Amino acid sequence: MNEKNQNNQSANVSLTGLKNLMWSLGIVVCLLAVAVGLLFATFHRNYGEKVSFNPEMESKNENSGIVLGEGSGNSRGILNTLLETEDAGQEYIDSLTFLVDSSFIALRDMQLVGTNQVWATMSGSMSMEKVHTANIKFPNDGSEISAASAAMVSQPDILVIGIGMDGLSKVDETTFLINYETLINSIMKASPNTRIICCGLPSVIPGYTGSDGLGVSMVSDGNDWVQLVCRDTGAYYLEIGEVMCESVQLLSRFAASNGKTLNRQGIEEFLAYARTHALQ
């Protein structure tokens, strides 16, 4: 009887030891799983929004007259600012297509470039509230279509976009970025080989009191937003303000009577600047 009890006790001891061993192994496995999870989270952490930057564009920058700025700190792409180049001549200007708002509408109305080179709305105004859905008057046939549809038909090599002043006071940064980037992305989708240049804002003259409520601080913010658009989309940035503005205000000699729209001299200065800051 004593022998039987001893056997039972030995069996119980063995079973208890086995249970303890299994618990120990389970704890070790759990600790290893936690450690692996922490390592995975560390090395695959999301540091911000996805960057819609085209790496092929970066590889072309070394000899293209472009300065590469630092990102915005929010995981955006680099800023491709067009630097000064040799005068690319009238042939370069003739190769460009322009998508513009009222600030640059003299390009069309004064016929300072070819008739088919300017895309704008019938009225010439293109508010940032609806810029991503606006229809332009397509110069090829006079129809009213979206800029993306025009790009799909024309497949322009270089599209210069001069928008941002119309309706600037009615949008915040988020709306400005979403609408502008939606416009650019739709054009890129319709015409993948088109290279896009976004112009800085030409601003308003000192003492401007237009009903649109534009002012120096607002235009300065708008210029910053245009640069963010370029970083997000990979478009090139043309800083026209350095020759057309002083203290973020449009020089009076370049402005029409309304104090905002570029006059003939202003457009000619803009084209001359584009010729010497060419995308090569």
mmCIF file of C-alpha atoms in Angstrom:
data_model
loop_
_atom_site.group_PDB
_atom_site.id
_atom_site.type_symbol
_atom_site.label_atom_id
_atom_site.label_comp_id
_atom_site.label_asym_id
_atom_site.label_seq_id
_atom_site.Cartn_x
_atom_site.Cartn_y
_atom_site.Cartn_z
ATOM 1 C CA MET A 1 0.000 0.000 0.000
ATOM 2 C CA ASN A 2 2.862 2.289 0.927
ATOM 3 C CA GLU A 3 4.531 1.436 -2.370
ATOM 4 C CA LYS A 4 1.381 2.428 -4.250
ATOM 5 C CA ASN A 5 1.221 5.778 -2.443
ATOM 6 C CA GLN A 6 4.828 6.405 -3.230
ATOM 7 C CA ASN A 7 4.169 5.753 -6.928
ATOM 8 C CA ASN A 8 1.202 8.124 -6.894
ATOM 9 C CA GLN A 9 3.250 10.798 -5.232
ATOM 10 C CA SER A 10 6.027 10.371 -7.823
ATOM 11 C CA ALA A 11 3.479 10.638 -10.640
ATOM 12 C CA ASN A 12 1.999 13.786 -9.128
ATOM 13 C CA VAL A 13 5.458 15.321 -8.788
ATOM 14 C CA SER A 14 6.254 14.495 -12.430
ATOM 15 C CA LEU A 15 2.916 15.932 -13.609
ATOM 16 C CA THR A 16 3.460 19.109 -11.611
ATOM 17 C CA GLY A 17 6.944 19.486 -13.055
ATOM 18 C CA LEU A 18 5.589 19.001 -16.576
ATOM 19 C CA LYS A 19 2.900 21.647 -15.968
ATOM 20 C CA ASN A 20 5.495 24.066 -14.639
ATOM 21 C CA LEU A 21 7.707 23.442 -17.667
ATOM 22 C CA MET A 22 4.779 24.062 -20.047
ATOM 23 C CA TRP A 23 3.866 27.311 -18.265
ATOM 24 C CA SER A 24 7.501 28.431 -18.464
ATOM 25 C CA LEU A 25 7.661 27.673 -22.176
ATOM 26 C CA GLY A 26 4.358 29.526 -22.735
ATOM 27 C CA ILE A 27 5.667 32.598 -20.946
ATOM 28 C CA VAL A 28 8.880 32.538 -22.987
ATOM 29 C CA VAL A 29 6.907 32.253 -26.241
ATOM 30 C CA CYS A 30 4.675 35.196 -25.256
ATOM 31 C CA LEU A 31 7.695 37.340 -24.363
ATOM 32 C CA LEU A 32 9.308 36.525 -27.693
ATOM 33 C CA ALA A 33 6.095 37.466 -29.544
ATOM 34 C CA VAL A 34 5.951 40.802 -27.710
ATOM 35 C CA ALA A 35 9.613 41.499 -28.529
ATOM 36 C CA VAL A 36 9.105 40.689 -32.215
ATOM 37 C CA GLY A 37 6.025 42.917 -32.301
ATOM 38 C CA LEU A 38 7.929 45.837 -30.782
ATOM 39 C CA LEU A 39 10.783 45.418 -33.262
ATOM 40 C CA PHE A 40 8.341 45.309 -36.199
ATOM 41 C CA ALA A 41 6.569 48.454 -35.009
ATOM 42 C CA THR A 42 9.884 50.245 -34.579
ATOM 43 C CA PHE A 43 11.159 49.547 -38.063
ATOM 44 C CA HIS A 44 7.858 49.920 -39.913
ATOM 45 C CA ARG A 45 6.498 53.030 -38.230
ATOM 46 C CA ASN A 46 4.511 55.459 -40.373
ATOM 47 C CA TYR A 47 6.129 58.886 -40.162
ATOM 48 C CA GLY A 48 3.453 60.839 -42.036
ATOM 49 C CA GLU A 49 1.463 61.005 -45.199
ATOM 50 C CA LYS A 50 2.425 59.189 -48.348
ATOM 51 C CA VAL A 51 4.599 61.197 -50.723
ATOM 52 C CA SER A 52 3.406 61.454 -54.292
ATOM 53 C CA PHE A 53 6.890 62.171 -55.579
ATOM 54 C CA ASN A 54 8.194 60.840 -58.850
ATOM 55 C CA PRO A 55 11.736 59.447 -58.294
ATOM 56 C CA GLU A 56 12.454 59.685 -62.025
ATOM 57 C CA MET A 57 12.204 63.465 -61.716
ATOM 58 C CA GLU A 58 14.937 63.551 -59.079
ATOM 59 C CA SER A 59 17.359 61.675 -61.336
ATOM 60 C CA LYS A 60 16.972 64.380 -64.004
ATOM 61 C CA ASN A 61 17.780 67.297 -61.734
ATOM 62 C CA GLU A 62 21.571 67.222 -61.776
ATOM 63 C CA ASN A 63 21.947 68.984 -65.126
ATOM 64 C CA SER A 64 18.517 70.544 -65.597
ATOM 65 C CA GLY A 65 18.971 73.950 -63.967
ATOM 66 C CA ILE A 66 16.941 73.004 -60.905
ATOM 67 C CA VAL A 67 17.705 73.551 -57.234
ATOM 68 C CA LEU A 68 16.522 70.848 -54.865
ATOM 69 C CA GLY A 69 15.104 72.260 -51.658
ATOM 70 C CA GLU A 70 14.563 70.367 -48.416
ATOM 71 C CA GLY A 71 11.195 68.803 -47.792
ATOM 72 C CA SER A 72 8.566 70.520 -45.686
ATOM 73 C CA GLY A 73 9.184 68.247 -42.730
ATOM 74 C CA ASN A 74 5.880 66.426 -43.326
ATOM 75 C CA SER A 75 7.208 63.570 -45.490
ATOM 76 C CA ARG A 76 6.664 65.623 -48.652
ATOM 77 C CA GLY A 77 8.886 65.445 -51.718
ATOM 78 C CA ILE A 78 11.626 67.887 -52.602
ATOM 79 C CA LEU A 79 10.990 71.299 -54.143
ATOM 80 C CA ASN A 80 12.167 71.439 -57.758
ATOM 81 C CA THR A 81 12.805 75.161 -58.252
ATOM 82 C CA LEU A 82 13.850 76.202 -61.756
ATOM 83 C CA LEU A 83 17.170 78.037 -61.656
ATOM 84 C CA GLU A 84 18.572 80.543 -64.097
ATOM 85 C CA THR A 85 19.633 79.083 -67.430
ATOM 86 C CA GLU A 86 20.832 80.448 -70.742
ATOM 87 C CA ASP A 87 18.092 82.177 -72.712
ATOM 88 C CA ALA A 88 16.087 79.333 -74.228
ATOM 89 C CA GLY A 89 14.712 81.680 -76.877
ATOM 90 C CA GLN A 90 11.327 82.179 -78.433
ATOM 91 C CA GLU A 91 11.229 78.557 -79.555
ATOM 92 C CA TYR A 92 10.986 77.522 -75.915
ATOM 93 C CA ILE A 93 8.086 79.904 -75.262
ATOM 94 C CA ASP A 94 6.359 78.647 -78.412
ATOM 95 C CA SER A 95 6.608 75.085 -77.058
ATOM 96 C CA LEU A 96 4.751 75.889 -73.824
ATOM 97 C CA THR A 97 1.079 75.567 -72.977
ATOM 98 C CA PHE A 98 -0.348 77.860 -70.280
ATOM 99 C CA LEU A 99 -3.227 77.168 -67.877
ATOM 100 C CA VAL A 100 -4.033 80.503 -66.237
ATOM 101 C CA ASP A 101 -6.433 82.513 -64.102
ATOM 102 C CA SER A 102 -7.239 86.221 -64.370
ATOM 103 C CA SER A 103 -3.773 87.304 -63.226
ATOM 104 C CA PHE A 104 -2.200 85.954 -66.429
ATOM 105 C CA ILE A 105 -5.172 86.271 -68.766
ATOM 106 C CA ALA A 106 -3.419 88.967 -70.827
ATOM 107 C CA LEU A 107 -1.486 86.078 -72.350
ATOM 108 C CA ARG A 108 -4.688 85.242 -74.192
ATOM 109 C CA ASP A 109 -6.482 88.560 -74.413
ATOM 110 C CA MET A 110 -3.464 90.466 -75.728
ATOM 111 C CA GLN A 111 -2.364 87.491 -77.841
ATOM 112 C CA LEU A 112 1.164 87.591 -76.431
ATOM 113 C CA VAL A 113 1.632 83.902 -77.247
ATOM 114 C CA GLY A 114 0.073 81.646 -79.857
ATOM 115 C CA THR A 115 -3.715 81.380 -79.952
ATOM 116 C CA ASN A 116 -3.713 77.671 -79.098
ATOM 117 C CA GLN A 117 -1.234 78.000 -76.232
ATOM 118 C CA VAL A 118 -3.507 79.412 -73.532
ATOM 119 C CA TRP A 119 -6.072 77.431 -71.541
ATOM 120 C CA ALA A 120 -8.462 79.568 -69.486
ATOM 121 C CA THR A 121 -12.137 79.816 -68.657
ATOM 122 C CA MET A 122 -14.467 81.862 -70.840
ATOM 123 C CA SER A 123 -14.433 84.697 -68.283
ATOM 124 C CA GLY A 124 -10.699 84.394 -67.630
ATOM 125 C CA SER A 125 -11.227 83.867 -63.901
ATOM 126 C CA MET A 126 -10.530 80.542 -62.190
ATOM 127 C CA SER A 127 -11.399 80.538 -58.499
ATOM 128 C CA MET A 128 -9.438 78.287 -56.156
ATOM 129 C CA GLU A 129 -12.751 77.163 -54.672
ATOM 130 C CA LYS A 130 -13.581 75.277 -57.888
ATOM 131 C CA VAL A 131 -10.289 75.180 -59.770
ATOM 132 C CA HIS A 132 -10.277 71.375 -59.810
ATOM 133 C CA THR A 133 -13.664 71.238 -61.552
ATOM 134 C CA ALA A 134 -13.470 74.330 -63.785
ATOM 135 C CA ASN A 135 -13.924 74.022 -67.520
ATOM 136 C CA ILE A 136 -11.619 75.912 -69.858
ATOM 137 C CA LYS A 137 -12.361 77.188 -73.344
ATOM 138 C CA PHE A 138 -10.349 74.748 -75.421
ATOM 139 C CA PRO A 139 -8.655 76.944 -78.054
ATOM 140 C CA ASN A 140 -8.470 74.169 -80.640
ATOM 141 C CA ASP A 141 -12.242 74.109 -81.218
ATOM 142 C CA GLY A 142 -13.800 76.556 -78.728
ATOM 143 C CA SER A 143 -15.479 73.839 -76.663
ATOM 144 C CA GLU A 144 -15.660 74.005 -72.873
ATOM 145 C CA ILE A 145 -13.880 71.045 -71.325
ATOM 146 C CA SER A 146 -11.797 70.256 -68.263
ATOM 147 C CA ALA A 147 -8.059 70.888 -68.243
ATOM 148 C CA ALA A 148 -7.530 67.132 -67.933
ATOM 149 C CA SER A 149 -9.597 66.520 -71.068
ATOM 150 C CA ALA A 150 -7.618 69.186 -72.907
ATOM 151 C CA ALA A 151 -4.393 67.525 -71.786
ATOM 152 C CA MET A 152 -5.629 64.134 -72.967
ATOM 153 C CA VAL A 153 -6.285 65.566 -76.418
ATOM 154 C CA SER A 154 -3.246 67.846 -76.738
ATOM 155 C CA GLN A 155 -0.626 65.876 -74.768
ATOM 156 C CA PRO A 156 1.472 69.043 -74.167
ATOM 157 C CA ASP A 157 5.165 68.602 -73.464
ATOM 158 C CA ILE A 158 5.291 71.354 -70.830
ATOM 159 C CA LEU A 159 2.252 72.873 -69.125
ATOM 160 C CA VAL A 160 2.845 76.117 -67.207
ATOM 161 C CA ILE A 161 0.172 76.712 -64.555
ATOM 162 C CA GLY A 162 -0.415 80.274 -63.382
ATOM 163 C CA ILE A 163 -3.299 80.091 -60.927
ATOM 164 C CA GLY A 164 -3.909 80.782 -57.238
ATOM 165 C CA MET A 165 -4.868 84.447 -56.991
ATOM 166 C CA ASP A 166 -8.560 84.129 -57.892
ATOM 167 C CA GLY A 167 -10.612 83.269 -54.811
ATOM 168 C CA LEU A 168 -7.517 82.987 -52.604
ATOM 169 C CA SER A 169 -9.230 84.834 -49.751
ATOM 170 C CA LYS A 170 -12.092 82.297 -49.769
ATOM 171 C CA VAL A 171 -10.044 79.146 -49.149
ATOM 172 C CA ASP A 172 -7.863 77.852 -46.362
ATOM 173 C CA GLU A 173 -4.608 75.949 -46.795
ATOM 174 C CA THR A 174 -6.242 72.513 -46.852
ATOM 175 C CA THR A 175 -8.795 73.462 -49.506
ATOM 176 C CA PHE A 176 -6.140 75.199 -51.617
ATOM 177 C CA LEU A 177 -3.859 72.150 -51.541
ATOM 178 C CA ILE A 178 -6.597 69.600 -52.209
ATOM 179 C CA ASN A 179 -8.096 71.514 -55.136
ATOM 180 C CA TYR A 180 -4.756 72.394 -56.760
ATOM 181 C CA GLU A 181 -3.335 68.899 -56.343
ATOM 182 C CA THR A 182 -6.535 67.290 -57.628
ATOM 183 C CA LEU A 183 -6.239 69.439 -60.756
ATOM 184 C CA ILE A 184 -2.587 68.507 -61.320
ATOM 185 C CA ASN A 185 -3.106 64.810 -60.648
ATOM 186 C CA SER A 186 -6.000 64.677 -63.113
ATOM 187 C CA ILE A 187 -3.795 66.282 -65.775
ATOM 188 C CA MET A 188 -0.917 63.901 -65.033
ATOM 189 C CA LYS A 189 -3.265 60.933 -65.321
ATOM 190 C CA ALA A 190 -4.646 62.155 -68.645
ATOM 191 C CA SER A 191 -1.217 63.016 -70.067
ATOM 192 C CA PRO A 192 1.544 61.121 -68.186
ATOM 193 C CA ASN A 193 4.403 62.562 -70.250
ATOM 194 C CA THR A 194 3.444 66.191 -69.651
ATOM 195 C CA ARG A 195 5.858 68.061 -67.394
ATOM 196 C CA ILE A 196 4.194 70.673 -65.199
ATOM 197 C CA ILE A 197 5.557 74.021 -63.996
ATOM 198 C CA CYS A 198 3.647 75.894 -61.284
ATOM 199 C CA CYS A 199 4.223 79.649 -61.077
ATOM 200 C CA GLY A 200 4.488 81.574 -57.853
ATOM 201 C CA LEU A 201 1.747 84.138 -57.277
ATOM 202 C CA PRO A 202 2.278 87.555 -58.926
ATOM 203 C CA SER A 203 0.648 89.342 -55.942
ATOM 204 C CA VAL A 204 -1.059 92.766 -55.861
ATOM 205 C CA ILE A 205 0.257 96.347 -55.930
ATOM 206 C CA PRO A 206 0.953 98.348 -52.723
ATOM 207 C CA GLY A 207 -2.231 99.836 -51.297
ATOM 208 C CA TYR A 208 -4.434 97.346 -53.134
ATOM 209 C CA THR A 209 -8.061 97.577 -51.962
ATOM 210 C CA GLY A 210 -9.866 95.185 -54.300
ATOM 211 C CA SER A 211 -13.146 93.593 -53.297
ATOM 212 C CA ASP A 212 -11.490 90.152 -53.215
ATOM 213 C CA GLY A 213 -9.751 91.082 -49.953
ATOM 214 C CA LEU A 214 -6.257 90.080 -51.049
ATOM 215 C CA GLY A 215 -3.295 91.379 -49.074
ATOM 216 C CA VAL A 216 0.449 90.850 -48.701
ATOM 217 C CA SER A 217 0.203 88.281 -45.911
ATOM 218 C CA MET A 218 -2.403 86.255 -47.766
ATOM 219 C CA VAL A 219 -0.372 86.190 -50.994
ATOM 220 C CA SER A 220 2.723 85.169 -49.029
ATOM 221 C CA ASP A 221 0.792 82.222 -47.562
ATOM 222 C CA GLY A 222 -0.491 81.366 -51.028
ATOM 223 C CA ASN A 223 3.046 81.205 -52.372
ATOM 224 C CA ASP A 224 3.977 78.798 -49.589
ATOM 225 C CA TRP A 225 0.992 76.631 -50.522
ATOM 226 C CA VAL A 226 2.002 76.562 -54.198
ATOM 227 C CA GLN A 227 5.401 75.263 -53.125
ATOM 228 C CA LEU A 228 3.745 72.545 -51.036
ATOM 229 C CA VAL A 229 1.703 71.562 -54.082
ATOM 230 C CA CYS A 230 4.930 71.212 -56.065
ATOM 231 C CA ARG A 231 6.468 69.061 -53.334
ATOM 232 C CA ASP A 232 3.406 66.836 -53.181
ATOM 233 C CA THR A 233 2.972 66.349 -56.921
ATOM 234 C CA GLY A 234 6.540 66.563 -58.255
ATOM 235 C CA ALA A 235 5.703 69.641 -60.356
ATOM 236 C CA TYR A 236 8.436 72.215 -60.983
ATOM 237 C CA TYR A 237 8.291 75.619 -59.286
ATOM 238 C CA LEU A 238 8.906 78.943 -61.076
ATOM 239 C CA GLU A 239 9.485 81.796 -58.626
ATOM 240 C CA ILE A 240 8.412 84.818 -60.665
ATOM 241 C CA GLY A 241 8.143 87.048 -57.624
ATOM 242 C CA GLU A 242 11.864 87.721 -57.520
ATOM 243 C CA VAL A 243 11.634 89.919 -60.617
ATOM 244 C CA MET A 244 8.011 91.066 -60.523
ATOM 245 C CA CYS A 245 7.551 91.849 -56.850
ATOM 246 C CA GLU A 246 9.119 93.834 -54.039
ATOM 247 C CA SER A 247 8.316 92.864 -50.443
ATOM 248 C CA VAL A 248 5.736 90.392 -51.789
ATOM 249 C CA GLN A 249 3.930 93.223 -53.599
ATOM 250 C CA LEU A 250 3.538 93.456 -57.347
ATOM 251 C CA LEU A 251 5.504 96.321 -58.883
ATOM 252 C CA SER A 252 3.023 98.863 -60.193
ATOM 253 C CA ARG A 253 4.579 99.000 -63.651
ATOM 254 C CA PHE A 254 3.609 95.368 -64.204
ATOM 255 C CA ALA A 255 -0.036 95.714 -63.109
ATOM 256 C CA ALA A 256 -3.208 96.571 -64.988
ATOM 257 C CA SER A 257 -5.507 99.259 -63.614
ATOM 258 C CA ASN A 258 -7.183 96.809 -61.223
ATOM 259 C CA GLY A 259 -3.881 96.377 -59.360
ATOM 260 C CA LYS A 260 -3.793 92.592 -59.750
ATOM 261 C CA THR A 261 -3.905 91.462 -63.362
ATOM 262 C CA LEU A 262 -0.581 91.534 -65.182
ATOM 263 C CA ASN A 263 -0.459 94.102 -67.983
ATOM 264 C CA ARG A 264 1.450 93.730 -71.238
ATOM 265 C CA GLN A 265 4.745 94.715 -69.613
ATOM 266 C CA GLY A 266 4.105 92.282 -66.779
ATOM 267 C CA ILE A 267 3.425 89.396 -69.145
ATOM 268 C CA GLU A 268 6.494 90.239 -71.210
ATOM 269 C CA GLU A 269 8.590 90.254 -68.023
ATOM 270 C CA PHE A 270 7.099 86.907 -67.038
ATOM 271 C CA LEU A 271 7.895 85.360 -70.436
ATOM 272 C CA ALA A 272 11.427 86.720 -70.363
ATOM 273 C CA TYR A 273 11.919 85.184 -66.937
ATOM 274 C CA ALA A 274 10.540 81.842 -68.122
ATOM 275 C CA ARG A 275 12.957 81.878 -71.059
ATOM 276 C CA THR A 276 15.939 82.287 -68.714
ATOM 277 C CA HIS A 277 14.643 79.740 -66.186
ATOM 278 C CA ALA A 278 13.807 77.057 -68.697
ATOM 279 C CA LEU A 279 12.957 73.439 -68.054
ATOM 280 C CA GLN A 280 15.526 71.505 -70.044
#
